[in-house]
Amino acid sequence: MPHGTALFDGMTLPHNKATGVTSVHEARDALGKRLRDLRHRAAMSGRQLAESLSWPPSKVSKLENGRQTPTEDDLRAWTRTTGAEGELGALLASLRTLEIQHSEWQRQLRTGLRAHQQAIADLDARTKLFRAFESTFIPGLLQTTEYARFRFAQSITVLKVKNDIDEAVAARVQRQEILYRPEKRFHFVLTEAALRYRLCPPGVMLGQLDRLISLSALPNVRFGVIGFETPYAVAPAHGFWLLDRDRVMVETFSAELNLAQPQEVELYESIFERLAADADYGRSARAIIHRVIDGLAPEAAENDS
């Protein structure tokens, strides 16, 4: 999406700010241009370089035009063949920065789901203020074991990764201990749709909704729900997490985006503030949850029978 076009109703993205996806693409493009410069300095055509490395010519083109992320071995081979070994360190640093921004699930989860939960726990330990907006599902820190099991099952089905659901659920439950640490603060904003989507059986969802009511009473947790009848100041395009004022995490089907540029964090803080202002809290939020429970309970009872 070009800079300066409307991202959300009532909000325009300034020219000097980029969306998370755009910043990742720009970083990949910049890395590709540096590789092209090294090839030009070596007076080699793309075909010559590809032949020297026994690569298909399309790979050189994809790397130089930012359509494919190079591996560390690709960078080593490129700099060796173009006589630019002195540039390798800087290129590897750029690649690692890019990988932090855009971490593909297939790579993150290749050893299973539990390892990723432990990595997130390490990040949780360093974070003091958690702000989360979710429009589709219940945030991991608030999930029951049964609800979490269905979420992990989807990951295994879609991404075809190692099945270690039991270990992953246990790691997620252990992470939730952080909710009871008084020095940590949490602000969750959910849409009513996230309370109603059928991502698990009705009985499981009833247990999940009951847990939300309990957790909403914790003194260090601010829990808001945006009801269906509430007009949105900003469209609920996707969920995201703000960790302190240092990082924004956005999950897509294929990858986890970690955004750390100050202008990106500032943009998402502004969006979160608008969404949070639309939410109901306290008794009003719990009234929305009870409304969902009342509608779901007969179906759950029918399924049990």
mmCIF file with all atom_site columns, C-alpha atoms in Angstrom, residues 35-169:
data_model
loop_
_atom_site.group_PDB
_atom_site.id
_atom_site.type_symbol
_atom_site.label_atom_id
_atom_site.label_alt_id
_atom_site.label_comp_id
_atom_site.label_asym_id
_atom_site.label_entity_id
_atom_site.label_seq_id
_atom_site.pdbx_PDB_ins_code
_atom_site.Cartn_x
_atom_site.Cartn_y
_atom_site.Cartn_z
_atom_site.occupancy
_atom_site.B_iso_or_equiv
_atom_site.pdbx_formal_charge
_atom_site.auth_seq_id
_atom_site.auth_comp_id
_atom_site.auth_asym_id
_atom_site.auth_atom_id
_atom_site.pdbx_PDB_model_num
ATOM 1   C CA . LEU A 1 35  ? 23.776  -7.580  -3.496  1.00 0.00 ? 35  LEU A CA 1
ATOM 2   C CA . ARG A 1 36  ? 23.179  -6.084  -6.944  1.00 0.00 ? 36  ARG A CA 1
ATOM 3   C CA . ASP A 1 37  ? 25.801  -3.407  -6.260  1.00 0.00 ? 37  ASP A CA 1
ATOM 4   C CA . LEU A 1 38  ? 28.362  -6.069  -5.354  1.00 0.00 ? 38  LEU A CA 1
ATOM 5   C CA . ARG A 1 39  ? 27.629  -7.926  -8.606  1.00 0.00 ? 39  ARG A CA 1
ATOM 6   C CA . HIS A 1 40  ? 27.983  -4.732  -10.641 1.00 0.00 ? 40  HIS A CA 1
ATOM 7   C CA . ARG A 1 41  ? 31.281  -3.913  -8.922  1.00 0.00 ? 41  ARG A CA 1
ATOM 8   C CA . ALA A 1 42  ? 32.516  -7.356  -9.925  1.00 0.00 ? 42  ALA A CA 1
ATOM 9   C CA . ALA A 1 43  ? 31.453  -6.628  -13.532 1.00 0.00 ? 43  ALA A CA 1
ATOM 10  C CA . MET A 1 44  ? 29.332  -9.773  -13.642 1.00 0.00 ? 44  MET A CA 1
ATOM 11  C CA . SER A 1 45  ? 25.957  -10.281 -15.250 1.00 0.00 ? 45  SER A CA 1
ATOM 12  C CA . GLY A 1 46  ? 23.207  -12.029 -13.353 1.00 0.00 ? 46  GLY A CA 1
ATOM 13  C CA . ARG A 1 47  ? 23.588  -15.082 -15.585 1.00 0.00 ? 47  ARG A CA 1
ATOM 14  C CA . GLN A 1 48  ? 27.346  -15.216 -15.016 1.00 0.00 ? 48  GLN A CA 1
ATOM 15  C CA . LEU A 1 49  ? 26.916  -15.072 -11.259 1.00 0.00 ? 49  LEU A CA 1
ATOM 16  C CA . ALA A 1 50  ? 24.228  -17.746 -11.341 1.00 0.00 ? 50  ALA A CA 1
ATOM 17  C CA . GLU A 1 51  ? 26.418  -20.038 -13.439 1.00 0.00 ? 51  GLU A CA 1
ATOM 18  C CA . SER A 1 52  ? 29.382  -19.512 -11.095 1.00 0.00 ? 52  SER A CA 1
ATOM 19  C CA . LEU A 1 53  ? 27.232  -20.566 -8.154  1.00 0.00 ? 53  LEU A CA 1
ATOM 20  C CA . SER A 1 54  ? 25.302  -23.304 -10.011 1.00 0.00 ? 54  SER A CA 1
ATOM 21  C CA . TRP A 1 55  ? 22.077  -21.430 -9.301  1.00 0.00 ? 55  TRP A CA 1
ATOM 22  C CA . PRO A 1 56  ? 19.120  -20.957 -11.620 1.00 0.00 ? 56  PRO A CA 1
ATOM 23  C CA . PRO A 1 57  ? 19.245  -17.392 -13.057 1.00 0.00 ? 57  PRO A CA 1
ATOM 24  C CA . SER A 1 58  ? 15.841  -16.685 -11.487 1.00 0.00 ? 58  SER A CA 1
ATOM 25  C CA . LYS A 1 59  ? 17.356  -16.975 -7.992  1.00 0.00 ? 59  LYS A CA 1
ATOM 26  C CA . VAL A 1 60  ? 19.748  -14.074 -8.609  1.00 0.00 ? 60  VAL A CA 1
ATOM 27  C CA . SER A 1 61  ? 16.868  -11.972 -9.895  1.00 0.00 ? 61  SER A CA 1
ATOM 28  C CA . LYS A 1 62  ? 14.634  -12.820 -6.935  1.00 0.00 ? 62  LYS A CA 1
ATOM 29  C CA . LEU A 1 63  ? 17.341  -12.012 -4.396  1.00 0.00 ? 63  LEU A CA 1
ATOM 30  C CA . GLU A 1 64  ? 18.258  -8.709  -6.025  1.00 0.00 ? 64  GLU A CA 1
ATOM 31  C CA . ASN A 1 65  ? 14.637  -7.599  -6.351  1.00 0.00 ? 65  ASN A CA 1
ATOM 32  C CA . GLY A 1 66  ? 13.622  -8.497  -2.811  1.00 0.00 ? 66  GLY A CA 1
ATOM 33  C CA . ARG A 1 67  ? 11.302  -11.318 -3.813  1.00 0.00 ? 67  ARG A CA 1
ATOM 34  C CA . GLN A 1 68  ? 13.302  -13.932 -1.871  1.00 0.00 ? 68  GLN A CA 1
ATOM 35  C CA . THR A 1 69  ? 15.199  -13.697 1.415   1.00 0.00 ? 69  THR A CA 1
ATOM 36  C CA . PRO A 1 70  ? 18.783  -14.979 1.134   1.00 0.00 ? 70  PRO A CA 1
ATOM 37  C CA . THR A 1 71  ? 20.214  -17.517 3.555   1.00 0.00 ? 71  THR A CA 1
ATOM 38  C CA . GLU A 1 72  ? 23.536  -17.006 5.311   1.00 0.00 ? 72  GLU A CA 1
ATOM 39  C CA . ASP A 1 73  ? 25.090  -19.507 2.884   1.00 0.00 ? 73  ASP A CA 1
ATOM 40  C CA . ASP A 1 74  ? 23.710  -17.484 -0.049  1.00 0.00 ? 74  ASP A CA 1
ATOM 41  C CA . LEU A 1 75  ? 25.418  -14.359 1.273   1.00 0.00 ? 75  LEU A CA 1
ATOM 42  C CA . ARG A 1 76  ? 28.702  -16.170 1.818   1.00 0.00 ? 76  ARG A CA 1
ATOM 43  C CA . ALA A 1 77  ? 28.638  -17.578 -1.697  1.00 0.00 ? 77  ALA A CA 1
ATOM 44  C CA . TRP A 1 78  ? 27.682  -14.202 -3.206  1.00 0.00 ? 78  TRP A CA 1
ATOM 45  C CA . THR A 1 79  ? 30.450  -12.244 -1.477  1.00 0.00 ? 79  THR A CA 1
ATOM 46  C CA . ARG A 1 80  ? 33.055  -14.936 -2.212  1.00 0.00 ? 80  ARG A CA 1
ATOM 47  C CA . THR A 1 81  ? 32.197  -15.051 -5.918  1.00 0.00 ? 81  THR A CA 1
ATOM 48  C CA . THR A 1 82  ? 32.090  -11.252 -6.313  1.00 0.00 ? 82  THR A CA 1
ATOM 49  C CA . GLY A 1 83  ? 35.326  -10.742 -4.353  1.00 0.00 ? 83  GLY A CA 1
ATOM 50  C CA . ALA A 1 84  ? 33.516  -8.829  -1.597  1.00 0.00 ? 84  ALA A CA 1
ATOM 51  C CA . GLU A 1 85  ? 34.206  -10.965 1.487   1.00 0.00 ? 85  GLU A CA 1
ATOM 52  C CA . GLY A 1 86  ? 34.768  -7.770  3.458   1.00 0.00 ? 86  GLY A CA 1
ATOM 53  C CA . GLU A 1 87  ? 31.056  -6.956  3.084   1.00 0.00 ? 87  GLU A CA 1
ATOM 54  C CA . LEU A 1 88  ? 29.880  -10.268 4.531   1.00 0.00 ? 88  LEU A CA 1
ATOM 55  C CA . GLY A 1 89  ? 29.624  -9.146  8.157   1.00 0.00 ? 89  GLY A CA 1
ATOM 56  C CA . ALA A 1 90  ? 27.394  -6.175  7.345   1.00 0.00 ? 90  ALA A CA 1
ATOM 57  C CA . LEU A 1 91  ? 25.200  -8.285  5.072   1.00 0.00 ? 91  LEU A CA 1
ATOM 58  C CA . LEU A 1 92  ? 24.755  -10.977 7.731   1.00 0.00 ? 92  LEU A CA 1
ATOM 59  C CA . ALA A 1 93  ? 23.780  -8.300  10.266  1.00 0.00 ? 93  ALA A CA 1
ATOM 60  C CA . SER A 1 94  ? 21.149  -6.971  7.849   1.00 0.00 ? 94  SER A CA 1
ATOM 61  C CA . LEU A 1 95  ? 19.823  -10.488 7.304   1.00 0.00 ? 95  LEU A CA 1
ATOM 62  C CA . ARG A 1 96  ? 19.493  -11.124 11.032  1.00 0.00 ? 96  ARG A CA 1
ATOM 63  C CA . THR A 1 97  ? 17.624  -7.855  11.486  1.00 0.00 ? 97  THR A CA 1
ATOM 64  C CA . LEU A 1 98  ? 15.273  -8.887  8.682   1.00 0.00 ? 98  LEU A CA 1
ATOM 65  C CA . GLU A 1 99  ? 14.726  -12.304 10.228  1.00 0.00 ? 99  GLU A CA 1
ATOM 66  C CA . ILE A 1 100 ? 13.802  -10.713 13.563  1.00 0.00 ? 100 ILE A CA 1
ATOM 67  C CA . GLN A 1 101 ? 11.225  -8.555  11.769  1.00 0.00 ? 101 GLN A CA 1
ATOM 68  C CA . HIS A 1 102 ? 9.743   -11.398 9.735   1.00 0.00 ? 102 HIS A CA 1
ATOM 69  C CA . SER A 1 103 ? 10.055  -14.803 11.340  1.00 0.00 ? 103 SER A CA 1
ATOM 70  C CA . GLU A 1 104 ? 8.300   -17.519 9.361   1.00 0.00 ? 104 GLU A CA 1
ATOM 71  C CA . TRP A 1 105 ? 6.287   -19.972 11.431  1.00 0.00 ? 105 TRP A CA 1
ATOM 72  C CA . GLN A 1 106 ? 7.673   -22.957 9.546   1.00 0.00 ? 106 GLN A CA 1
ATOM 73  C CA . ARG A 1 107 ? 11.165  -21.975 10.700  1.00 0.00 ? 107 ARG A CA 1
ATOM 74  C CA . GLN A 1 108 ? 10.138  -20.976 14.238  1.00 0.00 ? 108 GLN A CA 1
ATOM 75  C CA . LEU A 1 109 ? 8.110   -24.124 14.853  1.00 0.00 ? 109 LEU A CA 1
ATOM 76  C CA . ARG A 1 110 ? 10.313  -26.686 13.132  1.00 0.00 ? 110 ARG A CA 1
ATOM 77  C CA . THR A 1 111 ? 11.260  -28.169 16.523  1.00 0.00 ? 111 THR A CA 1
ATOM 78  C CA . GLY A 1 112 ? 7.685   -28.026 17.813  1.00 0.00 ? 112 GLY A CA 1
ATOM 79  C CA . LEU A 1 113 ? 5.241   -25.619 19.442  1.00 0.00 ? 113 LEU A CA 1
ATOM 80  C CA . ARG A 1 114 ? 6.637   -25.843 22.967  1.00 0.00 ? 114 ARG A CA 1
ATOM 81  C CA . ALA A 1 115 ? 9.977   -24.233 22.095  1.00 0.00 ? 115 ALA A CA 1
ATOM 82  C CA . HIS A 1 116 ? 8.214   -21.139 20.758  1.00 0.00 ? 116 HIS A CA 1
ATOM 83  C CA . GLN A 1 117 ? 6.165   -20.839 23.954  1.00 0.00 ? 117 GLN A CA 1
ATOM 84  C CA . GLN A 1 118 ? 9.391   -20.890 25.964  1.00 0.00 ? 118 GLN A CA 1
ATOM 85  C CA . ALA A 1 119 ? 10.910  -18.196 23.747  1.00 0.00 ? 119 ALA A CA 1
ATOM 86  C CA . ILE A 1 120 ? 7.855   -15.997 24.308  1.00 0.00 ? 120 ILE A CA 1
ATOM 87  C CA . ALA A 1 121 ? 8.146   -16.607 28.062  1.00 0.00 ? 121 ALA A CA 1
ATOM 88  C CA . ASP A 1 122 ? 11.656  -15.141 27.959  1.00 0.00 ? 122 ASP A CA 1
ATOM 89  C CA . LEU A 1 123 ? 10.261  -12.052 26.247  1.00 0.00 ? 123 LEU A CA 1
ATOM 90  C CA . ASP A 1 124 ? 7.420   -11.868 28.798  1.00 0.00 ? 124 ASP A CA 1
ATOM 91  C CA . ALA A 1 125 ? 9.954   -11.782 31.622  1.00 0.00 ? 125 ALA A CA 1
ATOM 92  C CA . ARG A 1 126 ? 11.532  -8.621  30.195  1.00 0.00 ? 126 ARG A CA 1
ATOM 93  C CA . THR A 1 127 ? 8.222   -6.841  29.532  1.00 0.00 ? 127 THR A CA 1
ATOM 94  C CA . LYS A 1 128 ? 6.440   -4.716  32.140  1.00 0.00 ? 128 LYS A CA 1
ATOM 95  C CA . LEU A 1 129 ? 3.458   -3.373  30.161  1.00 0.00 ? 129 LEU A CA 1
ATOM 96  C CA . PHE A 1 130 ? 1.481   -5.651  27.844  1.00 0.00 ? 130 PHE A CA 1
ATOM 97  C CA . ARG A 1 131 ? -1.161  -4.185  25.539  1.00 0.00 ? 131 ARG A CA 1
ATOM 98  C CA . ALA A 1 132 ? -3.041  -6.577  23.287  1.00 0.00 ? 132 ALA A CA 1
ATOM 99  C CA . PHE A 1 133 ? -5.848  -6.182  20.772  1.00 0.00 ? 133 PHE A CA 1
ATOM 100 C CA . GLU A 1 134 ? -7.498  -9.293  19.341  1.00 0.00 ? 134 GLU A CA 1
ATOM 101 C CA . SER A 1 135 ? -10.378 -9.382  16.902  1.00 0.00 ? 135 SER A CA 1
ATOM 102 C CA . THR A 1 136 ? -10.511 -13.118 16.213  1.00 0.00 ? 136 THR A CA 1
ATOM 103 C CA . PHE A 1 137 ? -9.423  -15.266 19.157  1.00 0.00 ? 137 PHE A CA 1
ATOM 104 C CA . ILE A 1 138 ? -8.652  -15.145 22.863  1.00 0.00 ? 138 ILE A CA 1
ATOM 105 C CA . PRO A 1 139 ? -5.091  -14.010 23.679  1.00 0.00 ? 139 PRO A CA 1
ATOM 106 C CA . GLY A 1 140 ? -2.755  -16.813 24.745  1.00 0.00 ? 140 GLY A CA 1
ATOM 107 C CA . LEU A 1 141 ? -2.207  -15.428 28.240  1.00 0.00 ? 141 LEU A CA 1
ATOM 108 C CA . LEU A 1 142 ? -5.961  -15.659 28.886  1.00 0.00 ? 142 LEU A CA 1
ATOM 109 C CA . GLN A 1 143 ? -6.667  -19.066 27.331  1.00 0.00 ? 143 GLN A CA 1
ATOM 110 C CA . THR A 1 144 ? -7.909  -22.126 29.176  1.00 0.00 ? 144 THR A CA 1
ATOM 111 C CA . THR A 1 145 ? -6.029  -25.353 28.570  1.00 0.00 ? 145 THR A CA 1
ATOM 112 C CA . GLU A 1 146 ? -8.894  -26.699 26.440  1.00 0.00 ? 146 GLU A CA 1
ATOM 113 C CA . TYR A 1 147 ? -9.142  -23.582 24.282  1.00 0.00 ? 147 TYR A CA 1
ATOM 114 C CA . ALA A 1 148 ? -5.344  -23.510 23.870  1.00 0.00 ? 148 ALA A CA 1
ATOM 115 C CA . ARG A 1 149 ? -5.391  -27.107 22.714  1.00 0.00 ? 149 ARG A CA 1
ATOM 116 C CA . PHE A 1 150 ? -7.714  -26.232 19.824  1.00 0.00 ? 150 PHE A CA 1
ATOM 117 C CA . ARG A 1 151 ? -5.559  -23.236 18.873  1.00 0.00 ? 151 ARG A CA 1
ATOM 118 C CA . PHE A 1 152 ? -2.418  -25.376 18.769  1.00 0.00 ? 152 PHE A CA 1
ATOM 119 C CA . ALA A 1 153 ? -4.230  -28.095 16.834  1.00 0.00 ? 153 ALA A CA 1
ATOM 120 C CA . GLN A 1 154 ? -4.975  -25.554 14.108  1.00 0.00 ? 154 GLN A CA 1
ATOM 121 C CA . SER A 1 155 ? -1.294  -24.596 13.924  1.00 0.00 ? 155 SER A CA 1
ATOM 122 C CA . ILE A 1 156 ? -0.308  -28.230 13.496  1.00 0.00 ? 156 ILE A CA 1
ATOM 123 C CA . THR A 1 157 ? -2.927  -28.795 10.794  1.00 0.00 ? 157 THR A CA 1
ATOM 124 C CA . VAL A 1 158 ? -2.161  -25.643 8.814   1.00 0.00 ? 158 VAL A CA 1
ATOM 125 C CA . LEU A 1 159 ? 1.634   -25.543 9.176   1.00 0.00 ? 159 LEU A CA 1
ATOM 126 C CA . LYS A 1 160 ? 2.217   -29.315 9.340   1.00 0.00 ? 160 LYS A CA 1
ATOM 127 C CA . VAL A 1 161 ? 4.708   -29.033 12.196  1.00 0.00 ? 161 VAL A CA 1
ATOM 128 C CA . LYS A 1 162 ? 5.641   -31.436 14.975  1.00 0.00 ? 162 LYS A CA 1
ATOM 129 C CA . ASN A 1 163 ? 2.717   -32.483 17.168  1.00 0.00 ? 163 ASN A CA 1
ATOM 130 C CA . ASP A 1 164 ? 3.700   -31.639 20.735  1.00 0.00 ? 164 ASP A CA 1
ATOM 131 C CA . ILE A 1 165 ? 0.370   -30.186 21.830  1.00 0.00 ? 165 ILE A CA 1
ATOM 132 C CA . ASP A 1 166 ? 0.557   -31.482 25.411  1.00 0.00 ? 166 ASP A CA 1
ATOM 133 C CA . GLU A 1 167 ? 3.959   -29.876 25.980  1.00 0.00 ? 167 GLU A CA 1
ATOM 134 C CA . ALA A 1 168 ? 2.879   -26.645 24.248  1.00 0.00 ? 168 ALA A CA 1
ATOM 135 C CA . VAL A 1 169 ? -0.286  -26.355 26.349  1.00 0.00 ? 169 VAL A CA 1
#
